Coordinates of C-alpha atoms and ligand atoms in Angstrom, one line a residue:
M1 CA 11.0 21.4 -10.2
K2 CA 9.1 24.8 -10.1
K3 CA 8.4 25.4 -6.1
V4 CA 5.7 26.1 -4.1
I5 CA 6.5 27.7 -0.6
L6 CA 3.3 27.2 2.0
K7 CA 3.0 29.1 4.5
P8 CA 4.6 29.5 7.7
G9 CA 3.6 26.6 10.2
R10 CA 1.3 24.9 7.3
E11 CA 4.4 22.3 7.0
K12 CA 3.0 20.6 9.9
S13 CA 0.6 17.8 8.1
L14 CA 3.0 16.8 5.5
N15 CA 5.4 16.3 8.3
R16 CA 2.9 13.6 9.5
R17 CA 3.3 12.6 6.0
H18 CA -0.6 13.3 5.4
P19 CA -0.8 14.0 1.1
W20 CA -3.0 16.9 1.0
I21 CA -2.2 20.6 0.3
F22 CA -5.4 22.7 0.6
S23 CA -5.3 25.9 -1.3
G24 CA -5.3 27.8 1.9
A25 CA -1.9 26.6 2.8
I26 CA 0.0 27.6 -0.1
A27 CA 1.9 31.5 0.8
R28 CA 2.9 31.8 -3.3
N29 CA 3.9 29.7 -6.2
P30 CA 6.5 32.0 -8.1
E31 CA 5.4 30.2 -11.1
E32 CA 2.7 28.7 -11.9
P33 CA 2.8 25.4 -12.7
E34 CA 0.7 23.1 -15.5
F35 CA -2.3 20.9 -14.8
G36 CA -0.8 17.9 -13.0
E37 CA 2.7 18.9 -13.0
T38 CA 5.1 17.5 -10.5
V39 CA 6.1 20.1 -8.0
E40 CA 8.4 20.9 -5.3
I41 CA 6.8 21.5 -2.1
C42 CA 8.8 24.2 0.3
S43 CA 8.0 25.5 4.0
S44 CA 7.6 29.0 4.5
E45 CA 11.6 29.0 5.3
G46 CA 12.2 27.1 2.2
A47 CA 13.3 23.8 3.5
F48 CA 12.0 20.3 1.2
L49 CA 9.2 18.9 2.3
A50 CA 7.8 16.9 -0.7
V51 CA 6.6 16.1 -4.5
A52 CA 3.3 16.6 -5.4
A53 CA 0.9 16.9 -8.3
W54 CA -0.3 20.0 -8.9
S55 CA -4.3 20.7 -9.6
P56 CA -5.0 24.0 -10.3
R57 CA -9.0 24.1 -10.1
S58 CA -9.1 21.8 -7.0
Q59 CA -9.2 23.0 -3.6
I60 CA -6.2 20.3 -2.6
S61 CA -4.0 22.2 -4.8
A62 CA -1.5 19.3 -4.7
R63 CA -1.2 15.7 -4.1
V64 CA 2.0 14.2 -3.2
W65 CA 4.0 11.4 -4.9
S66 CA 6.5 11.6 -3.0
F67 CA 8.4 12.7 0.8
S68 CA 11.7 12.2 -0.6
K69 CA 13.4 14.4 -3.0
R70 CA 12.9 12.5 -6.4
G71 CA 11.8 12.3 -10.0
I72 CA 8.1 11.1 -10.7
D73 CA 8.9 9.2 -13.7
R74 CA 7.9 5.9 -14.8
E75 CA 10.4 4.0 -12.5
F76 CA 8.3 6.0 -9.8
F77 CA 5.4 4.3 -10.6
L78 CA 6.7 0.7 -10.9
E79 CA 7.8 1.0 -7.6
Q80 CA 4.7 1.9 -6.0
V81 CA 2.5 -0.3 -8.1
R82 CA 4.9 -3.1 -6.9
E83 CA 4.6 -2.1 -3.6
A84 CA 0.5 -2.0 -3.4
V85 CA 0.1 -5.4 -5.2
R86 CA 2.5 -7.7 -3.0
G87 CA 0.9 -6.1 -0.3
R88 CA -2.7 -7.6 -1.7
E89 CA -0.7 -10.6 -2.3
A90 CA 0.7 -10.8 0.9
L91 CA -3.0 -10.2 2.6
F92 CA -4.5 -12.7 0.6
S93 CA -2.2 -15.4 0.2
E94 CA -4.3 -17.7 2.3
C95 CA -7.5 -17.6 -0.2
S96 CA -6.7 -16.8 -3.2
N97 CA -7.5 -19.4 -5.0
Q98 CA -10.8 -18.7 -3.7
L99 CA -10.3 -15.1 -4.3
T100 CA -10.5 -13.4 -8.1
A101 CA -11.5 -9.7 -7.2
C102 CA -10.0 -7.4 -5.2
R103 CA -8.4 -3.4 -4.7
L104 CA -5.2 -3.7 -5.9
I105 CA -4.2 0.1 -5.9
A106 CA -6.3 2.4 -3.3
A107 CA -5.4 5.7 -4.1
E108 CA -3.4 7.9 -1.1
A109 CA -3.4 4.9 0.9
D110 CA -0.9 3.3 -1.9
G111 CA 1.1 6.5 -2.5
L112 CA -0.8 7.1 -6.0
P113 CA -3.4 9.8 -4.8
G114 CA -6.7 9.3 -7.1
V115 CA -5.6 6.2 -8.9
I116 CA -7.5 3.5 -8.5
A117 CA -7.0 0.0 -9.9
D118 CA -9.1 -3.0 -9.5
R119 CA -8.7 -6.8 -10.4
Y120 CA -11.8 -8.4 -11.3
G121 CA -10.9 -11.9 -12.7
D122 CA -8.3 -11.5 -15.5
Y123 CA -8.8 -7.9 -15.6
L124 CA -8.2 -4.6 -14.1
V125 CA -10.6 -2.1 -13.7
C126 CA -8.6 2.0 -13.1
Q127 CA -9.9 5.4 -12.2
F128 CA -7.7 8.0 -12.3
L129 CA -9.1 10.9 -9.9
S130 CA -7.0 13.7 -10.0
A131 CA -4.9 16.3 -12.0
G132 CA -1.3 14.2 -10.9
A133 CA -3.2 10.7 -12.4
E134 CA -4.4 12.2 -15.1
A135 CA -1.1 13.3 -16.1
H136 CA 0.8 10.4 -15.3
R137 CA -2.0 7.7 -16.8
N138 CA -0.2 6.3 -19.4
D139 CA 3.0 5.5 -17.3
I140 CA 0.5 4.0 -14.5
V141 CA -0.9 1.7 -17.3
D142 CA 1.8 0.6 -18.7
C143 CA 3.3 -0.3 -15.0
L144 CA 0.0 -1.8 -14.3
N145 CA 0.4 -4.0 -17.4
E146 CA 3.6 -5.0 -16.6
V147 CA 2.7 -6.3 -12.5
C148 CA -0.3 -7.7 -12.9
I149 CA 0.1 -8.7 -16.9
P150 CA -4.5 -8.6 -17.3
V151 CA -6.0 -9.3 -20.5
G152 CA -7.3 -5.7 -20.7
I153 CA -7.4 -2.8 -18.7
Y154 CA -10.9 -0.9 -18.8
E155 CA -11.3 2.5 -17.4
R156 CA -14.0 3.9 -15.3
S157 CA -13.0 7.4 -14.7
D158 CA -17.2 8.4 -14.5
V159 CA -17.2 9.9 -11.4
S160 CA -18.2 13.2 -10.0
V161 CA -15.1 13.8 -8.0
R162 CA -13.8 14.9 -11.2
Q163 CA -15.2 17.9 -11.9
K164 CA -13.4 19.3 -8.5
E165 CA -9.7 18.1 -10.4
G166 CA -11.8 20.4 -13.8
L167 CA -11.6 17.0 -15.6
N168 CA -14.5 15.6 -17.9
D169 CA -16.1 12.1 -17.6
R170 CA -13.9 8.8 -19.1
A171 CA -14.5 5.3 -19.5
G172 CA -14.1 3.0 -22.0
L173 CA -11.2 0.1 -23.1
I174 CA -7.7 1.7 -22.5
C175 CA -5.6 -1.9 -23.8
G176 CA -6.0 -5.2 -24.4
Q177 CA -9.1 -7.2 -24.7
E178 CA -12.4 -5.7 -24.4
P179 CA -14.1 -7.4 -20.9
P180 CA -17.1 -9.8 -22.0
E181 CA -20.4 -8.2 -20.8
V182 CA -20.2 -9.9 -17.3
I183 CA -17.4 -11.4 -15.9
V184 CA -17.5 -14.2 -13.0
I185 CA -15.7 -13.4 -10.2
N186 CA -14.8 -16.3 -6.8
E187 CA -15.4 -14.4 -3.5
N188 CA -14.8 -17.2 -0.8
G189 CA -16.4 -19.8 -2.9
I190 CA -19.1 -17.8 -3.9
K191 CA -20.0 -16.5 -7.7
Y192 CA -20.9 -13.2 -8.3
E193 CA -21.7 -11.6 -12.3
V194 CA -20.2 -7.6 -12.4
N195 CA -20.6 -5.9 -15.2
V196 CA -17.8 -3.5 -15.0
R197 CA -19.3 -1.0 -17.7
T198 CA -22.2 0.0 -16.0
G199 CA -21.4 -1.8 -12.4
H200 CA -21.4 0.9 -9.8
K201 CA -18.2 1.9 -8.7
T202 CA -15.5 -0.3 -10.5
G203 CA -18.7 -2.9 -10.9
F204 CA -19.1 -4.4 -7.4
Y205 CA -18.9 -3.3 -4.2
L206 CA -15.5 -5.1 -3.1
D207 CA -15.4 -3.0 -0.3
Q208 CA -18.4 -5.1 2.1
R209 CA -16.5 -8.7 1.2
D210 CA -15.9 -9.2 4.6
N211 CA -19.0 -8.6 5.9
R212 CA -20.9 -10.6 3.2
E213 CA -19.2 -13.6 4.5
A214 CA -20.3 -12.0 8.5
V215 CA -23.8 -12.3 7.2
A216 CA -23.1 -15.3 5.1
A217 CA -22.0 -17.0 8.7
H218 CA -25.3 -15.9 10.7
A219 CA -27.6 -16.3 7.7
S220 CA -28.6 -19.9 8.5
G221 CA -32.0 -21.0 9.4
R222 CA -32.8 -16.6 9.2
D223 CA -35.4 -14.7 7.4
V224 CA -33.4 -12.1 5.3
L225 CA -33.9 -8.4 4.0
N226 CA -31.4 -7.1 2.3
C227 CA -32.1 -3.7 1.7
F228 CA -30.6 -1.6 -1.2
S229 CA -29.2 -4.8 -2.1
Y230 CA -28.0 -3.9 -5.7
T231 CA -27.4 -6.7 -7.2
G232 CA -27.7 -9.2 -4.4
G233 CA -24.1 -9.4 -3.1
F234 CA -25.1 -9.8 0.4
G235 CA -28.8 -11.6 -0.6
V236 CA -26.3 -14.1 -1.9
A237 CA -24.0 -14.4 0.5
A238 CA -27.5 -15.4 2.9
A239 CA -28.8 -17.8 0.8
V240 CA -25.4 -19.6 0.4
G241 CA -24.9 -19.5 4.3
G242 CA -28.9 -21.0 4.8
A243 CA -31.0 -18.8 5.0
K244 CA -34.5 -19.7 4.9
F245 CA -35.9 -17.0 2.5
V246 CA -33.9 -13.7 0.9
T247 CA -35.7 -11.0 0.1
N248 CA -34.1 -8.5 -1.5
L249 CA -35.0 -4.7 -2.3
D250 CA -34.1 -1.6 -4.1
S251 CA -34.7 0.6 -6.6
S252 CA -33.2 -0.4 -9.8
Q253 CA -34.8 -3.1 -11.6
N254 CA -31.9 -3.5 -13.6
A255 CA -29.6 -4.5 -10.6
L256 CA -32.5 -6.7 -9.3
A257 CA -32.2 -8.4 -12.7
L258 CA -28.7 -9.1 -12.1
S259 CA -29.2 -10.6 -8.8
D260 CA -31.1 -13.4 -10.3
D261 CA -28.3 -14.3 -12.3
I262 CA -26.2 -14.5 -9.6
M263 CA -28.8 -16.1 -7.3
R264 CA -28.9 -18.9 -10.0
L265 CA -25.4 -19.1 -10.6
N266 CA -24.7 -20.1 -7.0
G267 CA -27.6 -22.9 -7.5
I268 CA -30.1 -21.0 -4.7
D269 CA -33.7 -22.3 -5.6
P270 CA -35.8 -19.1 -6.9
S271 CA -38.4 -20.8 -4.2
R272 CA -35.9 -19.0 -1.4
Y273 CA -35.8 -15.6 -2.6
A274 CA -37.8 -12.6 -3.9
N275 CA -36.9 -9.1 -5.1
V276 CA -38.8 -6.4 -4.4
E277 CA -38.2 -3.4 -6.6
G278 CA -38.9 0.1 -5.2
D279 CA -38.4 3.0 -2.6
A280 CA -37.2 1.6 0.3
F281 CA -38.2 3.9 2.6
K282 CA -41.9 3.8 1.3
V283 CA -41.4 -0.1 1.1
L284 CA -39.8 -0.4 4.7
R285 CA -42.9 1.7 5.8
E286 CA -45.6 -0.5 3.6
F287 CA -44.0 -4.2 5.5
R288 CA -43.8 -2.0 8.8
E289 CA -48.0 -1.5 8.3
Q290 CA -48.2 -5.3 7.1
G291 CA -46.1 -6.6 10.3
R292 CA -43.7 -7.9 8.4
K293 CA -41.0 -9.0 10.3
F294 CA -37.3 -10.4 9.4
D295 CA -34.6 -12.5 11.3
L296 CA -31.8 -10.3 9.8
I297 CA -31.6 -7.2 7.7
I298 CA -28.9 -5.5 5.9
L299 CA -29.2 -1.4 5.3
D300 CA -26.8 -0.5 2.8
P301 CA -28.1 2.5 1.8
P302 CA -26.3 4.5 -1.1
K303 CA -23.9 7.5 0.0
F304 CA -26.8 10.0 1.7
I305 CA -24.0 13.0 2.4
E306 CA -21.5 13.9 -0.4
S307 CA -21.0 17.4 1.2
Q308 CA -20.9 19.3 4.5
Q309 CA -24.1 21.4 3.7
Q310 CA -25.9 17.5 2.9
L311 CA -25.1 16.3 6.6
H312 CA -28.1 17.1 8.1
R313 CA -30.3 15.9 5.7
G314 CA -28.2 12.9 5.2
C315 CA -28.2 11.8 9.3
R316 CA -32.1 12.2 8.7
G317 CA -31.9 9.5 6.0
Y318 CA -30.0 7.4 7.9
K319 CA -32.1 7.5 11.0
D320 CA -35.1 7.2 9.3
I321 CA -33.9 3.7 7.9
N322 CA -32.5 2.3 10.6
L323 CA -35.9 3.1 12.7
L324 CA -37.6 1.2 10.3
G325 CA -34.6 -1.4 10.3
F326 CA -35.5 -1.7 14.1
H327 CA -39.0 -2.2 13.9
L328 CA -38.8 -4.6 11.0
L329 CA -36.8 -6.9 13.0
N330 CA -38.1 -9.6 15.4
P331 CA -36.9 -10.2 19.0
G332 CA -33.0 -11.5 18.8
G333 CA -32.7 -10.8 15.2
M334 CA -29.5 -9.6 13.9
L335 CA -28.7 -5.8 12.0
Y336 CA -26.3 -5.3 9.8
T337 CA -26.1 -1.3 9.0
F338 CA -23.9 0.7 7.1
S339 CA -23.1 4.6 6.1
C340 CA -20.6 4.6 3.2
S341 CA -20.5 8.6 3.8
G342 CA -16.6 9.7 4.5
L343 CA -18.2 12.8 6.0
M344 CA -20.4 10.9 8.5
D345 CA -17.5 10.0 11.5
S346 CA -18.2 6.6 13.8
H347 CA -19.3 8.4 16.8
L348 CA -21.7 10.0 14.7
F349 CA -23.1 7.2 13.0
Q350 CA -23.4 5.4 16.2
K351 CA -25.6 8.1 17.9
I352 CA -28.0 8.3 14.9
V353 CA -28.3 4.1 15.1
A354 CA -28.8 4.3 18.9
D355 CA -31.4 7.1 18.5
A356 CA -33.1 5.1 16.0
A357 CA -33.1 1.8 18.5
L358 CA -34.6 4.3 21.4
D359 CA -37.3 5.8 19.3
A360 CA -37.9 2.1 18.3
G361 CA -38.2 0.9 21.5
R362 CA -35.7 -1.4 21.3
K363 CA -32.0 -2.8 22.6
A364 CA -29.1 -3.6 20.7
M365 CA -26.1 -4.9 21.7
I366 CA -23.0 -4.1 19.1
V367 CA -21.6 -7.8 18.4
K368 CA -19.2 -6.1 15.8
W369 CA -17.8 -3.2 14.6
L370 CA -18.1 -3.6 10.2
T371 CA -15.5 -1.4 8.2
Q372 CA -14.1 -1.5 4.4
A373 CA -12.5 -5.1 3.0
P374 CA -8.7 -4.3 4.1
D375 CA -7.4 -3.9 0.0
H376 CA -9.6 -1.1 0.6
A377 CA -6.4 -0.2 2.7
V378 CA -6.3 2.8 4.8
S379 CA -3.1 4.3 6.3
L380 CA -2.8 5.6 9.0
N381 CA -1.6 9.0 7.4
F382 CA -4.3 9.3 5.7
P383 CA -7.6 8.8 7.7
E384 CA -9.7 10.3 5.0
G385 CA -9.5 7.0 3.4
F386 CA -11.3 5.3 6.0
Y387 CA -15.2 5.7 4.8
L388 CA -17.2 2.4 5.4
K389 CA -18.2 2.4 8.6
G390 CA -21.1 -0.2 9.8
F391 CA -21.9 -2.3 12.7
Q392 CA -23.3 -5.8 13.3
L393 CA -25.8 -5.2 15.8
Q394 CA -28.3 -8.3 18.5
V395 CA -31.1 -6.7 19.1
Q396 CA -33.9 -7.8 22.0
Ligands
SAH1 N1 -26.0 -3.3 -0.8 C1 -24.9 -3.2 -2.2 C2 -24.5 -1.9 -2.7 C3 -25.4 -0.9 -2.6 S1 -25.3 0.7 -2.9 C4 -23.9 -3.9 -2.0 O1 -23.7 -5.0 -1.3 O2 -23.6 -4.6 -3.1 C5 -27.4 1.3 -2.7 C6 -28.3 0.7 -3.9 O3 -28.9 1.4 -2.9 C7 -27.9 0.8 -5.2 O4 -28.4 -0.3 -5.9 C8 -29.3 1.7 -5.3 O5 -30.1 1.8 -6.0 C9 -30.0 1.5 -4.2 N2 -31.1 2.7 -4.0 C10 -30.5 3.8 -3.8 N3 -32.0 4.7 -3.4 C11 -33.2 4.1 -3.0 C12 -34.4 4.6 -2.3 N4 -34.6 5.0 -2.1 N5 -34.8 2.8 -2.2 C13 -34.0 1.4 -3.0 N6 -33.0 1.9 -2.6 C14 -32.8 2.4 -3.5

């Protein structure tokens, strides 16, 4: 195995089991490794630290497969996949018949940097997002087949982060049967239609599962605004939870059309919901001018911050949308507000939402801190895996 030698002192993060080696931490690599090649990471004194996948084009030059000296082969991937799947089975052991979709492999958190695998019914949908994941794609797929026995495995490696690794987009069937146009999943008794070919991420926001449940539990009798509704996940949960009326608001006509199908699939009477297609920033302002009010509002915008340069502008976006949200809430109303930008930390998000409440002249109490569902695992050693933050607020 080729060796990569770190600069003095740069072994610290590896000693804490953090799996990334940044280019700036590397002193030298006497033999230039190939793309995705397994390398040995050594301290400046030559001590073994980890085996990792080499990524020549990324700022993250290597991602750790293992902190023990071992071969990275099919056996290794089988162990990792087995362990991850076993973990999910334990997590959902009490509701497995009511839950047919979840994240099985959450990349770094599951010891498989760059590998995402989501289960949607009998199918798996995967993403290979790093050089190492790409180099071992066949073995990983083989192990997923062996452990999960899916009807088919579909790939959705059509995400911009691949460019940072020097990889092009790839999407399509990997093996088994083509998934149907929509897969119907069951989540705690609610059915959702998922299009794994065209849907966001691998098809659905599985990470919001627990938050959908929280909304359902508080929706009874309320007039609900589901802003940035996508295919209406929160809206359907609210309707099933007994909401008086649900307004889904999104800029995507296709997403709204699918949300109608999902409402129908769950037997929700069309008189109990409406869709508004438009730009949330504009539509919420119009609602405000019209004096419209809601009892429960969900604000789940897209990632406003993709890079440090976008931080300032992104923060303004979050502030603006939350300010509008506060204005539109009836006294005693509930606000569910989220940020999925990994670069925005929880404290900053709280400050932004607090500023918005202040400007709107509203007092808000945190009922619950919200985050990604636990199958979107976050390892203690890899805080970067935590991206979804939110608050359930009771607003006076
Ligand atoms: N809440 C959804 C996920 C939201 S994803 C769920 O739980 O499933 C973000 C959504 O915001 C996308 O559907 C996208 O079409 C929509 N969107 C992006 N910019 C928008 C804007 N300016 N106004 C309204 N919708 C927007």
